[in-house]
């Protein structure tokens, strides 16, 4: 009984910590994007660097631990991972609201099913296909609602924003399918070499770091903007730090915690439980984006979001998970 109670406490802690850290990660990301929308490359680079440093110390132990999966087999995965993360944050630069960004990322089940059927030749139930159609309709509704022009804008400004919106939308579509294709590659590697998530996490973030050298001019410009932002006192420490650097540090720190707690959750719970936690996190982040940051969210947005989250719940059969959990309790 004591062991069971300990297990429940550990799971409860992991769920709570994952929800809090992941929601705060998105919260500080939105604050940062709101303050400086052109900071996407610096945000991506800082996240990669922090996780790579952690992996260098605790996973590879300064490269003294030989990787189980040969690095040459990770080359394509690492490159796609880099482009996916870069495009994901770059989309904010092209008038993609945080709300649409969240909803698009929630549509990963759709792209995963399509690639699973095409590349892995998997068969899915009718329920899965219905859920994917529901998710697709939700994304289309939210995209249409987000593309509507503001009444106060002139035709010229609207035309420019619309073109940039299309670029941002293309980036989101690319990252959606790129992330799902990464899942296919990871599954193939796992079938051959076994599952090594910590190792994969480290090398996926460490190996792309030299690619950021190609973005050195943009990064240097962003660093200059961050340095010149208004100083702000760090709570508890009392040190004055430029405001944008403080936001970036909070974003990177909570991203690091989010990834680690979700990883711990995967070792303690079933994949469906993890999916449920991630879905709740996305919904909480959406509510914060709408009500705290005041992002425009029309009735059409809510209908679309309902389709996306409802379709996700149908796809992962969360109702069965909740029923089985209730019976166990």
PDB file of C-alpha atoms in Angstrom, residues 52-174:
ATOM      1  CA  UNK A  52      22.448  20.758 -25.063  1.00  0.00           C
ATOM      2  CA  UNK A  53      24.435  21.863 -21.985  1.00  0.00           C
ATOM      3  CA  UNK A  54      22.236  19.725 -19.734  1.00  0.00           C
ATOM      4  CA  UNK A  55      22.723  16.715 -22.021  1.00  0.00           C
ATOM      5  CA  UNK A  56      26.458  17.316 -22.239  1.00  0.00           C
ATOM      6  CA  UNK A  57      26.766  17.115 -18.446  1.00  0.00           C
ATOM      7  CA  UNK A  58      24.208  14.479 -17.478  1.00  0.00           C
ATOM      8  CA  UNK A  59      23.675  12.340 -20.588  1.00  0.00           C
ATOM      9  CA  UNK A  60      26.923  12.180 -22.539  1.00  0.00           C
ATOM     10  CA  UNK A  61      29.038  13.078 -19.462  1.00  0.00           C
ATOM     11  CA  UNK A  62      31.211  15.321 -21.628  1.00  0.00           C
ATOM     12  CA  UNK A  63      31.187  12.805 -24.515  1.00  0.00           C
ATOM     13  CA  UNK A  64      32.616  10.007 -22.375  1.00  0.00           C
ATOM     14  CA  UNK A  65      29.425   7.959 -22.925  1.00  0.00           C
ATOM     15  CA  UNK A  66      29.334   6.525 -26.434  1.00  0.00           C
ATOM     16  CA  UNK A  67      25.975   7.034 -28.198  1.00  0.00           C
ATOM     17  CA  UNK A  68      23.960   3.855 -28.730  1.00  0.00           C
ATOM     18  CA  UNK A  69      22.545   5.167 -32.019  1.00  0.00           C
ATOM     19  CA  UNK A  70      25.421   6.009 -34.432  1.00  0.00           C
ATOM     20  CA  UNK A  71      25.430   9.728 -35.201  1.00  0.00           C
ATOM     21  CA  UNK A  72      25.269   9.161 -38.967  1.00  0.00           C
ATOM     22  CA  UNK A  73      21.818   7.636 -38.487  1.00  0.00           C
ATOM     23  CA  UNK A  74      20.687  10.797 -36.688  1.00  0.00           C
ATOM     24  CA  UNK A  75      21.817  13.240 -39.397  1.00  0.00           C
ATOM     25  CA  UNK A  76      18.463  13.612 -41.214  1.00  0.00           C
ATOM     26  CA  UNK A  77      16.508  13.615 -37.939  1.00  0.00           C
ATOM     27  CA  UNK A  78      18.697  16.359 -36.470  1.00  0.00           C
ATOM     28  CA  UNK A  79      18.430  18.523 -39.594  1.00  0.00           C
ATOM     29  CA  UNK A  80      14.633  18.248 -39.719  1.00  0.00           C
ATOM     30  CA  UNK A  81      14.411  18.913 -35.973  1.00  0.00           C
ATOM     31  CA  UNK A  82      16.457  22.101 -36.407  1.00  0.00           C
ATOM     32  CA  UNK A  83      14.355  23.362 -39.338  1.00  0.00           C
ATOM     33  CA  UNK A  84      11.127  22.458 -37.542  1.00  0.00           C
ATOM     34  CA  UNK A  85      12.000  24.414 -34.398  1.00  0.00           C
ATOM     35  CA  UNK A  86      13.329  27.334 -36.410  1.00  0.00           C
ATOM     36  CA  UNK A  87      10.186  27.540 -38.531  1.00  0.00           C
ATOM     37  CA  UNK A  88       7.949  27.062 -35.513  1.00  0.00           C
ATOM     38  CA  UNK A  89       9.214  30.207 -33.785  1.00  0.00           C
ATOM     39  CA  UNK A  90       9.806  32.138 -37.015  1.00  0.00           C
ATOM     40  CA  UNK A  91       6.065  31.945 -37.780  1.00  0.00           C
ATOM     41  CA  UNK A  92       5.408  34.571 -35.073  1.00  0.00           C
ATOM     42  CA  UNK A  93       7.248  37.106 -37.223  1.00  0.00           C
ATOM     43  CA  UNK A  94       4.566  36.797 -39.908  1.00  0.00           C
ATOM     44  CA  UNK A  95       1.461  37.866 -37.981  1.00  0.00           C
ATOM     45  CA  UNK A  96       0.603  34.394 -36.711  1.00  0.00           C
ATOM     46  CA  UNK A  97      -1.262  34.889 -33.395  1.00  0.00           C
ATOM     47  CA  UNK A  98      -0.317  32.673 -30.467  1.00  0.00           C
ATOM     48  CA  UNK A  99      -3.817  31.201 -30.390  1.00  0.00           C
ATOM     49  CA  UNK A 100      -3.594  29.934 -33.995  1.00  0.00           C
ATOM     50  CA  UNK A 101      -0.049  28.731 -33.303  1.00  0.00           C
ATOM     51  CA  UNK A 102      -1.294  26.573 -30.404  1.00  0.00           C
ATOM     52  CA  UNK A 103      -4.220  25.175 -32.360  1.00  0.00           C
ATOM     53  CA  UNK A 104      -2.007  24.278 -35.319  1.00  0.00           C
ATOM     54  CA  UNK A 105       0.410  22.403 -33.042  1.00  0.00           C
ATOM     55  CA  UNK A 106      -2.578  20.522 -31.624  1.00  0.00           C
ATOM     56  CA  UNK A 107      -3.228  19.222 -35.146  1.00  0.00           C
ATOM     57  CA  UNK A 108      -0.126  17.018 -35.109  1.00  0.00           C
ATOM     58  CA  UNK A 109      -2.365  13.926 -34.804  1.00  0.00           C
ATOM     59  CA  UNK A 110      -3.702  14.684 -38.278  1.00  0.00           C
ATOM     60  CA  UNK A 111      -0.273  14.804 -39.922  1.00  0.00           C
ATOM     61  CA  UNK A 112       0.905  11.786 -37.895  1.00  0.00           C
ATOM     62  CA  UNK A 113      -2.014   9.691 -39.147  1.00  0.00           C
ATOM     63  CA  UNK A 114      -1.451  10.712 -42.765  1.00  0.00           C
ATOM     64  CA  UNK A 115       2.280   9.940 -42.651  1.00  0.00           C
ATOM     65  CA  UNK A 116       1.641   6.732 -40.710  1.00  0.00           C
ATOM     66  CA  UNK A 117      -0.746   5.549 -43.410  1.00  0.00           C
ATOM     67  CA  UNK A 118       1.495   6.619 -46.307  1.00  0.00           C
ATOM     68  CA  UNK A 119       4.979   5.746 -45.016  1.00  0.00           C
ATOM     69  CA  UNK A 120       4.385   3.025 -42.425  1.00  0.00           C
ATOM     70  CA  UNK A 121       1.396   1.469 -44.232  1.00  0.00           C
ATOM     71  CA  UNK A 122      -0.664   1.458 -41.049  1.00  0.00           C
ATOM     72  CA  UNK A 123      -4.374   0.787 -40.913  1.00  0.00           C
ATOM     73  CA  UNK A 124      -6.586   2.967 -38.724  1.00  0.00           C
ATOM     74  CA  UNK A 125     -10.147   2.647 -37.501  1.00  0.00           C
ATOM     75  CA  UNK A 126     -13.000   4.732 -38.843  1.00  0.00           C
ATOM     76  CA  UNK A 127     -13.026   6.623 -35.521  1.00  0.00           C
ATOM     77  CA  UNK A 128      -9.438   7.747 -36.093  1.00  0.00           C
ATOM     78  CA  UNK A 129     -10.253   9.088 -39.555  1.00  0.00           C
ATOM     79  CA  UNK A 130     -13.376  10.861 -38.278  1.00  0.00           C
ATOM     80  CA  UNK A 131     -11.323  12.478 -35.505  1.00  0.00           C
ATOM     81  CA  UNK A 132      -8.697  13.654 -38.017  1.00  0.00           C
ATOM     82  CA  UNK A 133     -11.389  15.160 -40.265  1.00  0.00           C
ATOM     83  CA  UNK A 134     -12.782  16.938 -37.186  1.00  0.00           C
ATOM     84  CA  UNK A 135      -9.321  18.298 -36.299  1.00  0.00           C
ATOM     85  CA  UNK A 136      -8.780  19.439 -39.899  1.00  0.00           C
ATOM     86  CA  UNK A 137     -12.117  21.284 -39.960  1.00  0.00           C
ATOM     87  CA  UNK A 138     -11.201  22.965 -36.658  1.00  0.00           C
ATOM     88  CA  UNK A 139      -7.831  24.155 -37.996  1.00  0.00           C
ATOM     89  CA  UNK A 140      -9.457  25.483 -41.179  1.00  0.00           C
ATOM     90  CA  UNK A 141     -12.080  27.393 -39.164  1.00  0.00           C
ATOM     91  CA  UNK A 142      -9.459  28.926 -36.851  1.00  0.00           C
ATOM     92  CA  UNK A 143      -7.205  29.816 -39.795  1.00  0.00           C
ATOM     93  CA  UNK A 144     -10.076  31.520 -41.608  1.00  0.00           C
ATOM     94  CA  UNK A 145     -11.087  33.434 -38.465  1.00  0.00           C
ATOM     95  CA  UNK A 146      -7.480  34.560 -37.871  1.00  0.00           C
ATOM     96  CA  UNK A 147      -7.046  35.731 -41.474  1.00  0.00           C
ATOM     97  CA  UNK A 148      -9.905  38.229 -41.318  1.00  0.00           C
ATOM     98  CA  UNK A 149      -8.693  41.829 -41.535  1.00  0.00           C
ATOM     99  CA  UNK A 150      -9.124  44.331 -38.738  1.00  0.00           C
ATOM    100  CA  UNK A 151     -11.760  46.980 -39.599  1.00  0.00           C
ATOM    101  CA  UNK A 152      -9.354  49.863 -38.916  1.00  0.00           C
ATOM    102  CA  UNK A 153      -6.687  48.710 -41.367  1.00  0.00           C
ATOM    103  CA  UNK A 154      -6.266  50.173 -44.850  1.00  0.00           C
ATOM    104  CA  UNK A 155      -6.362  47.964 -47.942  1.00  0.00           C
ATOM    105  CA  UNK A 156      -2.579  48.364 -48.494  1.00  0.00           C
ATOM    106  CA  UNK A 157      -1.701  47.361 -44.923  1.00  0.00           C
ATOM    107  CA  UNK A 158      -4.139  44.455 -45.061  1.00  0.00           C
ATOM    108  CA  UNK A 159      -2.588  43.197 -48.322  1.00  0.00           C
ATOM    109  CA  UNK A 160       0.929  43.213 -46.848  1.00  0.00           C
ATOM    110  CA  UNK A 161      -0.212  41.483 -43.665  1.00  0.00           C
ATOM    111  CA  UNK A 162      -2.165  38.916 -45.654  1.00  0.00           C
ATOM    112  CA  UNK A 163       0.900  37.984 -47.718  1.00  0.00           C
ATOM    113  CA  UNK A 164       3.003  37.681 -44.560  1.00  0.00           C
ATOM    114  CA  UNK A 165       0.219  35.670 -42.913  1.00  0.00           C
ATOM    115  CA  UNK A 166       0.378  33.181 -45.807  1.00  0.00           C
ATOM    116  CA  UNK A 167       4.151  32.831 -45.259  1.00  0.00           C
ATOM    117  CA  UNK A 168       3.591  32.219 -41.541  1.00  0.00           C
ATOM    118  CA  UNK A 169       0.850  29.718 -42.321  1.00  0.00           C
ATOM    119  CA  UNK A 170       3.195  27.870 -44.699  1.00  0.00           C
ATOM    120  CA  UNK A 171       5.807  27.684 -41.947  1.00  0.00           C
ATOM    121  CA  UNK A 172       3.251  26.187 -39.546  1.00  0.00           C
ATOM    122  CA  UNK A 173       2.206  23.586 -42.113  1.00  0.00           C
ATOM    123  CA  UNK A 174       5.835  22.691 -42.755  1.00  0.00           C
TER     124      UNK A 174
END
